[in-house]
Amino acid sequence: MRILLVEDDPMIGKSLHTALQQDRYTVDWVKDGVAAKLALDTADGAYALVLLDLGLPRKSGLDLLRGIRRAGNKVRVLIVTARDAVADRVAGLDAGADDYLVKPFSLDELAARMRALLRRDVAREDNVLRNGDLALDPSSRTLTQAGAHVDVSAREFTLLAALLERPGTALSKAQLEERLYGWGEEVESNTVEVHVHNLRKKLGAEAIRTIRGVGYVIAKA
Ligand code: CA
């Protein structure tokens, strides 16, 4: 699941970035409000959640939030900031934030708040991806085959989710790499092939088909 982290403090940003990656999220980290706006404008709904600092260079977090809400962007936003005055919290929620966390906070609390927000999406609509005997739940991050739990790595999960979003549509290796890696992360060569190989071992050789010269596809069941 892809998260946009908007934080200009290098220490806090780095620790959050690391912690979120360990929690198996794909993280894009931007350090000012203008870069965040650009990321959101071009993401086309790819972010499950935005972690937003308020005091930011170039464009404040509140201005950013008001702007994207005015434009109809409903992405989940969790404000993470040192401003703890009640007026600031109210302003954040009024501007369209879904929740508010005041620094310093524990990473456990952040993780719990994030899970709660991501669950809220599921309550609104069942976004489990199903095809044939496969069911992949992006919010609980679980995969089942014929009702039985299948253990997969974070990247295998992400790759499978990309293919299950559009069964019958082939995705190229480059498209899959883009889903697997955040910005600035080094793409290891053959990584897509390795994940596909491992997924076939777990789900059956026919689960993912190779279309020569095009990419990979999960046949529409
Ligand atoms: Ca800041």
PDB file of N, CA, C and O in Angstrom, residues 49-113:
ATOM      1  N   LEU A  49      -3.029   6.753   1.892  1.00  0.00           N
ATOM      2  CA  LEU A  49      -3.013   7.633   3.056  1.00  0.00           C
ATOM      3  C   LEU A  49      -1.914   8.675   2.884  1.00  0.00           C
ATOM      4  O   LEU A  49      -0.869   8.391   2.305  1.00  0.00           O
ATOM      5  N   VAL A  50      -2.174   9.879   3.419  1.00  0.00           N
ATOM      6  CA  VAL A  50      -1.154  10.919   3.450  1.00  0.00           C
ATOM      7  C   VAL A  50      -0.846  11.243   4.912  1.00  0.00           C
ATOM      8  O   VAL A  50      -1.765  11.484   5.702  1.00  0.00           O
ATOM      9  N   LEU A  51       0.427  11.211   5.282  1.00  0.00           N
ATOM     10  CA  LEU A  51       0.861  11.679   6.594  1.00  0.00           C
ATOM     11  C   LEU A  51       1.377  13.090   6.392  1.00  0.00           C
ATOM     12  O   LEU A  51       2.341  13.302   5.667  1.00  0.00           O
ATOM     13  N   LEU A  52       0.707  14.057   7.020  1.00  0.00           N
ATOM     14  CA  LEU A  52       0.941  15.455   6.675  1.00  0.00           C
ATOM     15  C   LEU A  52       1.404  16.273   7.874  1.00  0.00           C
ATOM     16  O   LEU A  52       0.688  16.406   8.868  1.00  0.00           O
ATOM     17  N   ASP A  53       2.593  16.830   7.753  1.00  0.00           N
ATOM     18  CA  ASP A  53       3.090  17.827   8.692  1.00  0.00           C
ATOM     19  C   ASP A  53       2.420  19.157   8.332  1.00  0.00           C
ATOM     20  O   ASP A  53       2.051  19.373   7.174  1.00  0.00           O
ATOM     21  N   LEU A  54       2.251  20.050   9.307  1.00  0.00           N
ATOM     22  CA  LEU A  54       1.597  21.330   8.992  1.00  0.00           C
ATOM     23  C   LEU A  54       2.606  22.419   8.655  1.00  0.00           C
ATOM     24  O   LEU A  54       2.440  23.172   7.698  1.00  0.00           O
ATOM     25  N   GLY A  55       3.685  22.521   9.454  1.00  0.00           N
ATOM     26  CA  GLY A  55       4.684  23.549   9.200  1.00  0.00           C
ATOM     27  C   GLY A  55       5.637  23.082   8.112  1.00  0.00           C
ATOM     28  O   GLY A  55       6.538  22.293   8.361  1.00  0.00           O
ATOM     29  N   LEU A  56       5.399  23.552   6.890  1.00  0.00           N
ATOM     30  CA  LEU A  56       6.180  23.072   5.742  1.00  0.00           C
ATOM     31  C   LEU A  56       6.690  24.252   4.926  1.00  0.00           C
ATOM     32  O   LEU A  56       6.013  25.278   4.848  1.00  0.00           O
ATOM     33  N   PRO A  57       7.837  24.103   4.281  1.00  0.00           N
ATOM     34  CA  PRO A  57       8.303  25.152   3.367  1.00  0.00           C
ATOM     35  C   PRO A  57       7.394  25.251   2.130  1.00  0.00           C
ATOM     36  O   PRO A  57       6.787  24.255   1.745  1.00  0.00           O
ATOM     37  N   ARG A  58       7.339  26.405   1.554  1.00  0.00           N
ATOM     38  CA  ARG A  58       6.702  26.705   0.261  1.00  0.00           C
ATOM     39  C   ARG A  58       5.182  26.705   0.279  1.00  0.00           C
ATOM     40  O   ARG A  58       4.553  27.515  -0.392  1.00  0.00           O
ATOM     41  N   LYS A  59       4.576  25.758   0.998  1.00  0.00           N
ATOM     42  CA  LYS A  59       3.113  25.750   1.097  1.00  0.00           C
ATOM     43  C   LYS A  59       2.773  25.015   2.388  1.00  0.00           C
ATOM     44  O   LYS A  59       3.265  23.904   2.605  1.00  0.00           O
ATOM     45  N   SER A  60       1.976  25.646   3.251  1.00  0.00           N
ATOM     46  CA  SER A  60       1.704  25.022   4.545  1.00  0.00           C
ATOM     47  C   SER A  60       0.825  23.783   4.364  1.00  0.00           C
ATOM     48  O   SER A  60       0.115  23.635   3.361  1.00  0.00           O
ATOM     49  N   GLY A  61       0.878  22.901   5.359  1.00  0.00           N
ATOM     50  CA  GLY A  61       0.056  21.698   5.319  1.00  0.00           C
ATOM     51  C   GLY A  61      -1.424  22.015   5.238  1.00  0.00           C
ATOM     52  O   GLY A  61      -2.173  21.355   4.515  1.00  0.00           O
ATOM     53  N   LEU A  62      -1.853  23.050   5.969  1.00  0.00           N
ATOM     54  CA  LEU A  62      -3.279  23.416   5.938  1.00  0.00           C
ATOM     55  C   LEU A  62      -3.695  23.921   4.557  1.00  0.00           C
ATOM     56  O   LEU A  62      -4.761  23.573   4.058  1.00  0.00           O
ATOM     57  N   ASP A  63      -2.843  24.749   3.941  1.00  0.00           N
ATOM     58  CA  ASP A  63      -3.164  25.244   2.594  1.00  0.00           C
ATOM     59  C   ASP A  63      -3.247  24.088   1.600  1.00  0.00           C
ATOM     60  O   ASP A  63      -4.142  24.035   0.744  1.00  0.00           O
ATOM     61  N   LEU A  64      -2.307  23.172   1.733  1.00  0.00           N
ATOM     62  CA  LEU A  64      -2.299  22.009   0.846  1.00  0.00           C
ATOM     63  C   LEU A  64      -3.595  21.219   0.997  1.00  0.00           C
ATOM     64  O   LEU A  64      -4.260  20.867   0.019  1.00  0.00           O
ATOM     65  N   LEU A  65      -3.943  20.964   2.262  1.00  0.00           N
ATOM     66  CA  LEU A  65      -5.128  20.155   2.544  1.00  0.00           C
ATOM     67  C   LEU A  65      -6.395  20.818   2.015  1.00  0.00           C
ATOM     68  O   LEU A  65      -7.225  20.179   1.361  1.00  0.00           O
ATOM     69  N   ARG A  66      -6.527  22.122   2.281  1.00  0.00           N
ATOM     70  CA  ARG A  66      -7.711  22.823   1.792  1.00  0.00           C
ATOM     71  C   ARG A  66      -7.790  22.743   0.266  1.00  0.00           C
ATOM     72  O   ARG A  66      -8.859  22.538  -0.308  1.00  0.00           O
ATOM     73  N   GLY A  67      -6.638  22.894  -0.369  1.00  0.00           N
ATOM     74  CA  GLY A  67      -6.597  22.874  -1.838  1.00  0.00           C
ATOM     75  C   GLY A  67      -7.026  21.535  -2.411  1.00  0.00           C
ATOM     76  O   GLY A  67      -7.839  21.482  -3.339  1.00  0.00           O
ATOM     77  N   ILE A  68      -6.513  20.449  -1.847  1.00  0.00           N
ATOM     78  CA  ILE A  68      -6.866  19.148  -2.443  1.00  0.00           C
ATOM     79  C   ILE A  68      -8.321  18.796  -2.147  1.00  0.00           C
ATOM     80  O   ILE A  68      -8.990  18.185  -2.967  1.00  0.00           O
ATOM     81  N   ARG A  69      -8.834  19.202  -0.990  1.00  0.00           N
ATOM     82  CA  ARG A  69     -10.250  18.928  -0.684  1.00  0.00           C
ATOM     83  C   ARG A  69     -11.162  19.728  -1.613  1.00  0.00           C
ATOM     84  O   ARG A  69     -12.176  19.218  -2.092  1.00  0.00           O
ATOM     85  N   ARG A  70     -10.757  20.996  -1.860  1.00  0.00           N
ATOM     86  CA  ARG A  70     -11.550  21.804  -2.793  1.00  0.00           C
ATOM     87  C   ARG A  70     -11.591  21.154  -4.167  1.00  0.00           C
ATOM     88  O   ARG A  70     -12.583  21.211  -4.871  1.00  0.00           O
ATOM     89  N   ALA A  71     -10.479  20.509  -4.514  1.00  0.00           N
ATOM     90  CA  ALA A  71     -10.404  19.870  -5.834  1.00  0.00           C
ATOM     91  C   ALA A  71     -11.084  18.503  -5.839  1.00  0.00           C
ATOM     92  O   ALA A  71     -11.066  17.795  -6.843  1.00  0.00           O
ATOM     93  N   GLY A  72     -11.665  18.112  -4.697  1.00  0.00           N
ATOM     94  CA  GLY A  72     -12.419  16.858  -4.657  1.00  0.00           C
ATOM     95  C   GLY A  72     -11.600  15.629  -4.334  1.00  0.00           C
ATOM     96  O   GLY A  72     -12.099  14.509  -4.434  1.00  0.00           O
ATOM     97  N   ASN A  73     -10.349  15.828  -3.939  1.00  0.00           N
ATOM     98  CA  ASN A  73      -9.510  14.675  -3.593  1.00  0.00           C
ATOM     99  C   ASN A  73      -9.876  14.183  -2.192  1.00  0.00           C
ATOM    100  O   ASN A  73      -9.773  14.913  -1.219  1.00  0.00           O
ATOM    101  N   LYS A  74     -10.311  12.913  -2.106  1.00  0.00           N
ATOM    102  CA  LYS A  74     -10.805  12.385  -0.833  1.00  0.00           C
ATOM    103  C   LYS A  74      -9.785  11.494  -0.123  1.00  0.00           C
ATOM    104  O   LYS A  74     -10.140  10.749   0.792  1.00  0.00           O
ATOM    105  N   VAL A  75      -8.538  11.565  -0.551  1.00  0.00           N
ATOM    106  CA  VAL A  75      -7.525  10.693   0.054  1.00  0.00           C
ATOM    107  C   VAL A  75      -7.507  10.877   1.580  1.00  0.00           C
ATOM    108  O   VAL A  75      -7.734  11.971   2.091  1.00  0.00           O
ATOM    109  N   ARG A  76      -7.279   9.779   2.297  1.00  0.00           N
ATOM    110  CA  ARG A  76      -7.200   9.839   3.756  1.00  0.00           C
ATOM    111  C   ARG A  76      -5.988  10.667   4.177  1.00  0.00           C
ATOM    112  O   ARG A  76      -4.887  10.449   3.656  1.00  0.00           O
ATOM    113  N   VAL A  77      -6.206  11.605   5.094  1.00  0.00           N
ATOM    114  CA  VAL A  77      -5.104  12.458   5.548  1.00  0.00           C
ATOM    115  C   VAL A  77      -5.002  12.406   7.070  1.00  0.00           C
ATOM    116  O   VAL A  77      -5.979  12.664   7.786  1.00  0.00           O
ATOM    117  N   LEU A  78      -3.830  12.048   7.544  1.00  0.00           N
ATOM    118  CA  LEU A  78      -3.538  12.050   8.978  1.00  0.00           C
ATOM    119  C   LEU A  78      -2.507  13.144   9.232  1.00  0.00           C
ATOM    120  O   LEU A  78      -1.377  13.051   8.739  1.00  0.00           O
ATOM    121  N   ILE A  79      -2.901  14.166   9.976  1.00  0.00           N
ATOM    122  CA  ILE A  79      -1.979  15.258  10.276  1.00  0.00           C
ATOM    123  C   ILE A  79      -1.062  14.826  11.414  1.00  0.00           C
ATOM    124  O   ILE A  79      -1.511  14.288  12.424  1.00  0.00           O
ATOM    125  N   VAL A  80       0.222  15.029  11.199  1.00  0.00           N
ATOM    126  CA  VAL A  80       1.230  14.677  12.190  1.00  0.00           C
ATOM    127  C   VAL A  80       2.055  15.932  12.423  1.00  0.00           C
ATOM    128  O   VAL A  80       2.804  16.357  11.552  1.00  0.00           O
ATOM    129  N   THR A  81       1.876  16.571  13.573  1.00  0.00           N
ATOM    130  CA  THR A  81       2.515  17.867  13.746  1.00  0.00           C
ATOM    131  C   THR A  81       2.783  18.197  15.204  1.00  0.00           C
ATOM    132  O   THR A  81       2.177  17.629  16.103  1.00  0.00           O
ATOM    133  N   ALA A  82       3.696  19.127  15.407  1.00  0.00           N
ATOM    134  CA  ALA A  82       4.032  19.547  16.761  1.00  0.00           C
ATOM    135  C   ALA A  82       3.036  20.553  17.316  1.00  0.00           C
ATOM    136  O   ALA A  82       3.028  20.831  18.495  1.00  0.00           O
ATOM    137  N   ARG A  83       2.206  21.101  16.464  1.00  0.00           N
ATOM    138  CA  ARG A  83       1.262  22.120  16.945  1.00  0.00           C
ATOM    139  C   ARG A  83       0.157  21.443  17.742  1.00  0.00           C
ATOM    140  O   ARG A  83      -0.672  20.741  17.185  1.00  0.00           O
ATOM    141  N   ASP A  84       0.126  21.703  19.016  1.00  0.00           N
ATOM    142  CA  ASP A  84      -0.867  20.983  19.815  1.00  0.00           C
ATOM    143  C   ASP A  84      -1.970  21.874  20.358  1.00  0.00           C
ATOM    144  O   ASP A  84      -2.802  21.446  21.125  1.00  0.00           O
ATOM    145  N   ALA A  85      -1.979  23.134  19.969  1.00  0.00           N
ATOM    146  CA  ALA A  85      -3.055  24.009  20.439  1.00  0.00           C
ATOM    147  C   ALA A  85      -4.377  23.510  19.874  1.00  0.00           C
ATOM    148  O   ALA A  85      -4.435  23.008  18.751  1.00  0.00           O
ATOM    149  N   VAL A  86      -5.419  23.654  20.683  1.00  0.00           N
ATOM    150  CA  VAL A  86      -6.732  23.171  20.254  1.00  0.00           C
ATOM    151  C   VAL A  86      -7.144  23.827  18.943  1.00  0.00           C
ATOM    152  O   VAL A  86      -7.666  23.175  18.038  1.00  0.00           O
ATOM    153  N   ALA A  87      -6.861  25.134  18.823  1.00  0.00           N
ATOM    154  CA  ALA A  87      -7.261  25.848  17.608  1.00  0.00           C
ATOM    155  C   ALA A  87      -6.618  25.225  16.365  1.00  0.00           C
ATOM    156  O   ALA A  87      -7.247  25.145  15.312  1.00  0.00           O
ATOM    157  N   ASP A  88      -5.359  24.774  16.508  1.00  0.00           N
ATOM    158  CA  ASP A  88      -4.697  24.165  15.360  1.00  0.00           C
ATOM    159  C   ASP A  88      -5.332  22.827  14.989  1.00  0.00           C
ATOM    160  O   ASP A  88      -5.471  22.484  13.818  1.00  0.00           O
ATOM    161  N   ARG A  89      -5.699  22.069  16.024  1.00  0.00           N
ATOM    162  CA  ARG A  89      -6.354  20.791  15.738  1.00  0.00           C
ATOM    163  C   ARG A  89      -7.667  21.006  15.015  1.00  0.00           C
ATOM    164  O   ARG A  89      -7.975  20.329  14.035  1.00  0.00           O
ATOM    165  N   VAL A  90      -8.440  21.973  15.534  1.00  0.00           N
ATOM    166  CA  VAL A  90      -9.738  22.249  14.914  1.00  0.00           C
ATOM    167  C   VAL A  90      -9.539  22.699  13.476  1.00  0.00           C
ATOM    168  O   VAL A  90     -10.230  22.250  12.565  1.00  0.00           O
ATOM    169  N   ALA A  91      -8.544  23.576  13.265  1.00  0.00           N
ATOM    170  CA  ALA A  91      -8.289  24.056  11.901  1.00  0.00           C
ATOM    171  C   ALA A  91      -7.936  22.891  10.986  1.00  0.00           C
ATOM    172  O   ALA A  91      -8.377  22.822   9.839  1.00  0.00           O
ATOM    173  N   GLY A  92      -7.138  21.955  11.489  1.00  0.00           N
ATOM    174  CA  GLY A  92      -6.750  20.795  10.681  1.00  0.00           C
ATOM    175  C   GLY A  92      -7.936  19.942  10.305  1.00  0.00           C
ATOM    176  O   GLY A  92      -8.101  19.537   9.153  1.00  0.00           O
ATOM    177  N   LEU A  93      -8.794  19.678  11.284  1.00  0.00           N
ATOM    178  CA  LEU A  93      -9.960  18.838  11.004  1.00  0.00           C
ATOM    179  C   LEU A  93     -10.931  19.580  10.094  1.00  0.00           C
ATOM    180  O   LEU A  93     -11.507  18.992   9.174  1.00  0.00           O
ATOM    181  N   ASP A  94     -11.093  20.891  10.323  1.00  0.00           N
ATOM    182  CA  ASP A  94     -11.964  21.685   9.460  1.00  0.00           C
ATOM    183  C   ASP A  94     -11.450  21.723   8.032  1.00  0.00           C
ATOM    184  O   ASP A  94     -12.222  21.799   7.078  1.00  0.00           O
ATOM    185  N   ALA A  95     -10.144  21.696   7.881  1.00  0.00           N
ATOM    186  CA  ALA A  95      -9.567  21.752   6.535  1.00  0.00           C
ATOM    187  C   ALA A  95      -9.735  20.420   5.806  1.00  0.00           C
ATOM    188  O   ALA A  95      -9.443  20.324   4.618  1.00  0.00           O
ATOM    189  N   GLY A  96     -10.193  19.390   6.518  1.00  0.00           N
ATOM    190  CA  GLY A  96     -10.477  18.127   5.835  1.00  0.00           C
ATOM    191  C   GLY A  96      -9.589  16.970   6.240  1.00  0.00           C
ATOM    192  O   GLY A  96      -9.578  15.936   5.580  1.00  0.00           O
ATOM    193  N   ALA A  97      -8.871  17.108   7.362  1.00  0.00           N
ATOM    194  CA  ALA A  97      -8.066  15.974   7.832  1.00  0.00           C
ATOM    195  C   ALA A  97      -8.980  14.907   8.422  1.00  0.00           C
ATOM    196  O   ALA A  97     -10.052  15.212   8.939  1.00  0.00           O
ATOM    197  N   ASP A  98      -8.554  13.657   8.340  1.00  0.00           N
ATOM    198  CA  ASP A  98      -9.337  12.558   8.897  1.00  0.00           C
ATOM    199  C   ASP A  98      -8.954  12.292  10.345  1.00  0.00           C
ATOM    200  O   ASP A  98      -9.758  11.770  11.113  1.00  0.00           O
ATOM    201  N   ASP A  99      -7.741  12.617  10.704  1.00  0.00           N
ATOM    202  CA  ASP A  99      -7.311  12.416  12.085  1.00  0.00           C
ATOM    203  C   ASP A  99      -6.083  13.291  12.334  1.00  0.00           C
ATOM    204  O   ASP A  99      -5.545  13.902  11.398  1.00  0.00           O
ATOM    205  N   TYR A 100      -5.645  13.325  13.577  1.00  0.00           N
ATOM    206  CA  TYR A 100      -4.664  14.308  14.010  1.00  0.00           C
ATOM    207  C   TYR A 100      -3.797  13.671  15.077  1.00  0.00           C
ATOM    208  O   TYR A 100      -4.305  13.088  16.028  1.00  0.00           O
ATOM    209  N   LEU A 101      -2.502  13.740  14.923  1.00  0.00           N
ATOM    210  CA  LEU A 101      -1.595  13.158  15.903  1.00  0.00           C
ATOM    211  C   LEU A 101      -0.532  14.203  16.229  1.00  0.00           C
ATOM    212  O   LEU A 101       0.054  14.800  15.334  1.00  0.00           O
ATOM    213  N   VAL A 102      -0.315  14.428  17.529  1.00  0.00           N
ATOM    214  CA  VAL A 102       0.602  15.480  17.948  1.00  0.00           C
ATOM    215  C   VAL A 102       1.960  14.890  18.314  1.00  0.00           C
ATOM    216  O   VAL A 102       2.044  13.904  19.032  1.00  0.00           O
ATOM    217  N   LYS A 103       3.017  15.502  17.776  1.00  0.00           N
ATOM    218  CA  LYS A 103       4.376  15.076  18.104  1.00  0.00           C
ATOM    219  C   LYS A 103       4.723  15.543  19.517  1.00  0.00           C
ATOM    220  O   LYS A 103       4.309  16.641  19.897  1.00  0.00           O
ATOM    221  N   PRO A 104       5.519  14.820  20.273  1.00  0.00           N
ATOM    222  CA  PRO A 104       6.031  13.493  19.917  1.00  0.00           C
ATOM    223  C   PRO A 104       4.979  12.413  20.154  1.00  0.00           C
ATOM    224  O   PRO A 104       4.159  12.534  21.034  1.00  0.00           O
ATOM    225  N   PHE A 105       5.031  11.380  19.333  1.00  0.00           N
ATOM    226  CA  PHE A 105       4.051  10.287  19.473  1.00  0.00           C
ATOM    227  C   PHE A 105       4.824   8.986  19.338  1.00  0.00           C
ATOM    228  O   PHE A 105       5.958   8.976  18.850  1.00  0.00           O
ATOM    229  N   SER A 106       4.226   7.909  19.780  1.00  0.00           N
ATOM    230  CA  SER A 106       4.903   6.623  19.624  1.00  0.00           C
ATOM    231  C   SER A 106       4.579   6.061  18.244  1.00  0.00           C
ATOM    232  O   SER A 106       3.500   6.302  17.699  1.00  0.00           O
ATOM    233  N   LEU A 107       5.514   5.318  17.709  1.00  0.00           N
ATOM    234  CA  LEU A 107       5.284   4.715  16.391  1.00  0.00           C
ATOM    235  C   LEU A 107       4.137   3.713  16.460  1.00  0.00           C
ATOM    236  O   LEU A 107       3.403   3.529  15.489  1.00  0.00           O
ATOM    237  N   ASP A 108       3.959   3.089  17.622  1.00  0.00           N
ATOM    238  CA  ASP A 108       2.845   2.150  17.784  1.00  0.00           C
ATOM    239  C   ASP A 108       1.510   2.868  17.629  1.00  0.00           C
ATOM    240  O   ASP A 108       0.578   2.356  17.015  1.00  0.00           O
ATOM    241  N   GLU A 109       1.445   4.071  18.232  1.00  0.00           N
ATOM    242  CA  GLU A 109       0.184   4.812  18.117  1.00  0.00           C
ATOM    243  C   GLU A 109      -0.063   5.245  16.677  1.00  0.00           C
ATOM    244  O   GLU A 109      -1.175   5.144  16.165  1.00  0.00           O
ATOM    245  N   LEU A 110       0.999   5.696  16.026  1.00  0.00           N
ATOM    246  CA  LEU A 110       0.851   6.079  14.620  1.00  0.00           C
ATOM    247  C   LEU A 110       0.336   4.898  13.797  1.00  0.00           C
ATOM    248  O   LEU A 110      -0.605   5.031  13.012  1.00  0.00           O
ATOM    249  N   ALA A 111       0.955   3.737  14.004  1.00  0.00           N
ATOM    250  CA  ALA A 111       0.560   2.541  13.233  1.00  0.00           C
ATOM    251  C   ALA A 111      -0.903   2.209  13.485  1.00  0.00           C
ATOM    252  O   ALA A 111      -1.648   1.866  12.556  1.00  0.00           O
ATOM    253  N   ALA A 112      -1.338   2.332  14.737  1.00  0.00           N
ATOM    254  CA  ALA A 112      -2.732   2.014  15.072  1.00  0.00           C
ATOM    255  C   ALA A 112      -3.689   3.005  14.420  1.00  0.00           C
ATOM    256  O   ALA A 112      -4.736   2.624  13.880  1.00  0.00           O
ATOM    257  N   ARG A 113      -3.341   4.291  14.465  1.00  0.00           N
ATOM    258  CA  ARG A 113      -4.210   5.303  13.834  1.00  0.00           C
ATOM    259  C   ARG A 113      -4.292   5.069  12.328  1.00  0.00           C
ATOM    260  O   ARG A 113      -5.336   5.242  11.708  1.00  0.00           O
TER     261      ARG A 113
END
